[in-house]
mmCIF file of C-alpha atoms in Angstrom:
data_model
loop_
_atom_site.group_PDB
_atom_site.id
_atom_site.type_symbol
_atom_site.label_atom_id
_atom_site.label_comp_id
_atom_site.label_asym_id
_atom_site.label_seq_id
_atom_site.Cartn_x
_atom_site.Cartn_y
_atom_site.Cartn_z
ATOM 1 C CA MET G 1 -82.104 -53.426 11.694
ATOM 2 C CA ILE G 2 -83.769 -54.714 8.548
ATOM 3 C CA SER G 3 -82.425 -57.992 7.186
ATOM 4 C CA ASN G 4 -81.249 -58.397 3.612
ATOM 5 C CA ARG G 5 -84.120 -60.807 3.025
ATOM 6 C CA LYS G 6 -86.680 -58.177 4.084
ATOM 7 C CA ILE G 7 -85.038 -55.568 1.852
ATOM 8 C CA LYS G 8 -85.168 -57.967 -1.118
ATOM 9 C CA GLU G 9 -88.836 -58.749 -0.408
ATOM 10 C CA ARG G 10 -89.716 -55.041 -0.258
ATOM 11 C CA ASN G 11 -87.839 -54.332 -3.478
ATOM 12 C CA GLN G 12 -89.615 -57.242 -5.171
ATOM 13 C CA ARG G 13 -93.010 -55.933 -4.058
ATOM 14 C CA LYS G 14 -92.178 -52.492 -5.448
ATOM 15 C CA LEU G 15 -91.158 -54.056 -8.763
ATOM 16 C CA THR G 16 -94.384 -56.073 -8.853
ATOM 17 C CA ILE G 17 -96.340 -52.867 -8.261
ATOM 18 C CA LEU G 18 -94.286 -51.161 -10.973
ATOM 19 C CA GLU G 19 -95.125 -53.902 -13.483
ATOM 20 C CA GLY G 20 -98.818 -53.846 -12.594
ATOM 21 C CA SER G 21 -99.022 -50.081 -12.753
ATOM 22 C CA LEU G 22 -97.314 -50.029 -16.147
ATOM 23 C CA ARG G 23 -99.983 -52.385 -17.503
ATOM 24 C CA VAL G 24 -102.785 -50.216 -16.111
ATOM 25 C CA PHE G 25 -101.220 -46.932 -17.245
ATOM 26 C CA ASN G 26 -100.772 -48.433 -20.710
ATOM 27 C CA GLU G 27 -104.371 -49.622 -20.879
ATOM 28 C CA LEU G 28 -106.180 -46.650 -19.299
ATOM 29 C CA GLY G 29 -103.739 -43.777 -19.420
ATOM 30 C CA ILE G 30 -102.378 -41.952 -16.416
ATOM 31 C CA GLU G 31 -105.410 -39.727 -15.820
ATOM 32 C CA LYS G 32 -107.969 -42.562 -15.750
ATOM 33 C CA THR G 33 -105.846 -44.950 -13.681
ATOM 34 C CA THR G 34 -106.738 -45.293 -10.001
ATOM 35 C CA MET G 35 -104.853 -46.699 -7.048
ATOM 36 C CA ASP G 36 -107.574 -49.386 -6.820
ATOM 37 C CA GLU G 37 -106.751 -50.562 -10.340
ATOM 38 C CA ILE G 38 -103.007 -50.523 -9.667
ATOM 39 C CA ALA G 39 -103.488 -52.549 -6.473
ATOM 40 C CA HIS G 40 -105.750 -55.054 -8.230
ATOM 41 C CA GLU G 41 -103.436 -55.488 -11.232
ATOM 42 C CA SER G 42 -100.406 -55.838 -8.944
ATOM 43 C CA GLY G 43 -102.113 -58.491 -6.827
ATOM 44 C CA PHE G 44 -101.913 -56.496 -3.590
ATOM 45 C CA GLY G 45 -104.447 -54.818 -1.367
ATOM 46 C CA LYS G 46 -104.706 -51.055 -1.269
ATOM 47 C CA ALA G 47 -103.082 -50.978 2.174
ATOM 48 C CA THR G 48 -99.953 -52.618 0.763
ATOM 49 C CA LEU G 49 -99.906 -50.253 -2.189
ATOM 50 C CA TYR G 50 -100.214 -47.220 0.097
ATOM 51 C CA TYR G 51 -97.453 -48.607 2.317
ATOM 52 C CA TYR G 52 -95.051 -48.229 -0.611
ATOM 53 C CA PHE G 53 -96.565 -45.274 -2.481
ATOM 54 C CA THR G 54 -98.564 -42.284 -1.254
ATOM 55 C CA SER G 55 -100.370 -41.616 -4.530
ATOM 56 C CA LYS G 56 -100.703 -42.492 -8.195
ATOM 57 C CA ASP G 57 -98.261 -39.679 -8.940
ATOM 58 C CA ASP G 58 -95.769 -41.256 -6.533
ATOM 59 C CA VAL G 59 -96.078 -44.554 -8.442
ATOM 60 C CA PHE G 60 -95.526 -42.744 -11.739
ATOM 61 C CA ILE G 61 -92.445 -40.931 -10.379
ATOM 62 C CA TYR G 62 -91.025 -44.280 -9.239
ATOM 63 C CA ILE G 63 -91.585 -45.699 -12.732
ATOM 64 C CA MET G 64 -89.741 -42.763 -14.273
ATOM 65 C CA GLU G 65 -86.848 -42.927 -11.792
ATOM 66 C CA HIS G 66 -86.532 -46.696 -12.216
ATOM 67 C CA GLY G 67 -86.544 -46.377 -16.010
ATOM 68 C CA TRP G 68 -83.909 -43.627 -16.023
ATOM 69 C CA LYS G 69 -81.758 -45.618 -13.604
ATOM 70 C CA GLN G 70 -81.873 -48.667 -15.881
ATOM 71 C CA LEU G 71 -81.100 -46.533 -18.922
ATOM 72 C CA TRP G 72 -78.170 -44.849 -17.190
ATOM 73 C CA GLU G 73 -76.743 -48.178 -15.969
ATOM 74 C CA GLY G 74 -76.921 -49.525 -19.528
ATOM 75 C CA ILE G 75 -75.104 -46.488 -20.889
ATOM 76 C CA GLU G 76 -72.505 -46.645 -18.113
ATOM 77 C CA SER G 77 -71.733 -50.298 -18.773
ATOM 78 C CA ARG G 78 -71.186 -49.602 -22.476
ATOM 79 C CA VAL G 79 -68.888 -46.677 -21.713
ATOM 80 C CA VAL G 80 -66.849 -48.843 -19.348
ATOM 81 C CA GLU G 81 -66.579 -51.586 -21.997
ATOM 82 C CA ASN G 82 -65.131 -49.142 -24.504
#
């Protein structure tokens, strides 16, 4: 069984990768971005990056899902308030 601490650490690593990949995608564009650049910008080795994501496309999908989730949660909270 995975402890709550381990789950939090994994989630934090994924968020760190997300932030790094956003910077690289913004600077180079999606097509020119490589997993090497994402790993470097995120401060992790490629092995760690590939542990969490299988490809650059997988990273991009995670960014999109995370963004939509945040947007939806913001909308939901406003609906509940009203």
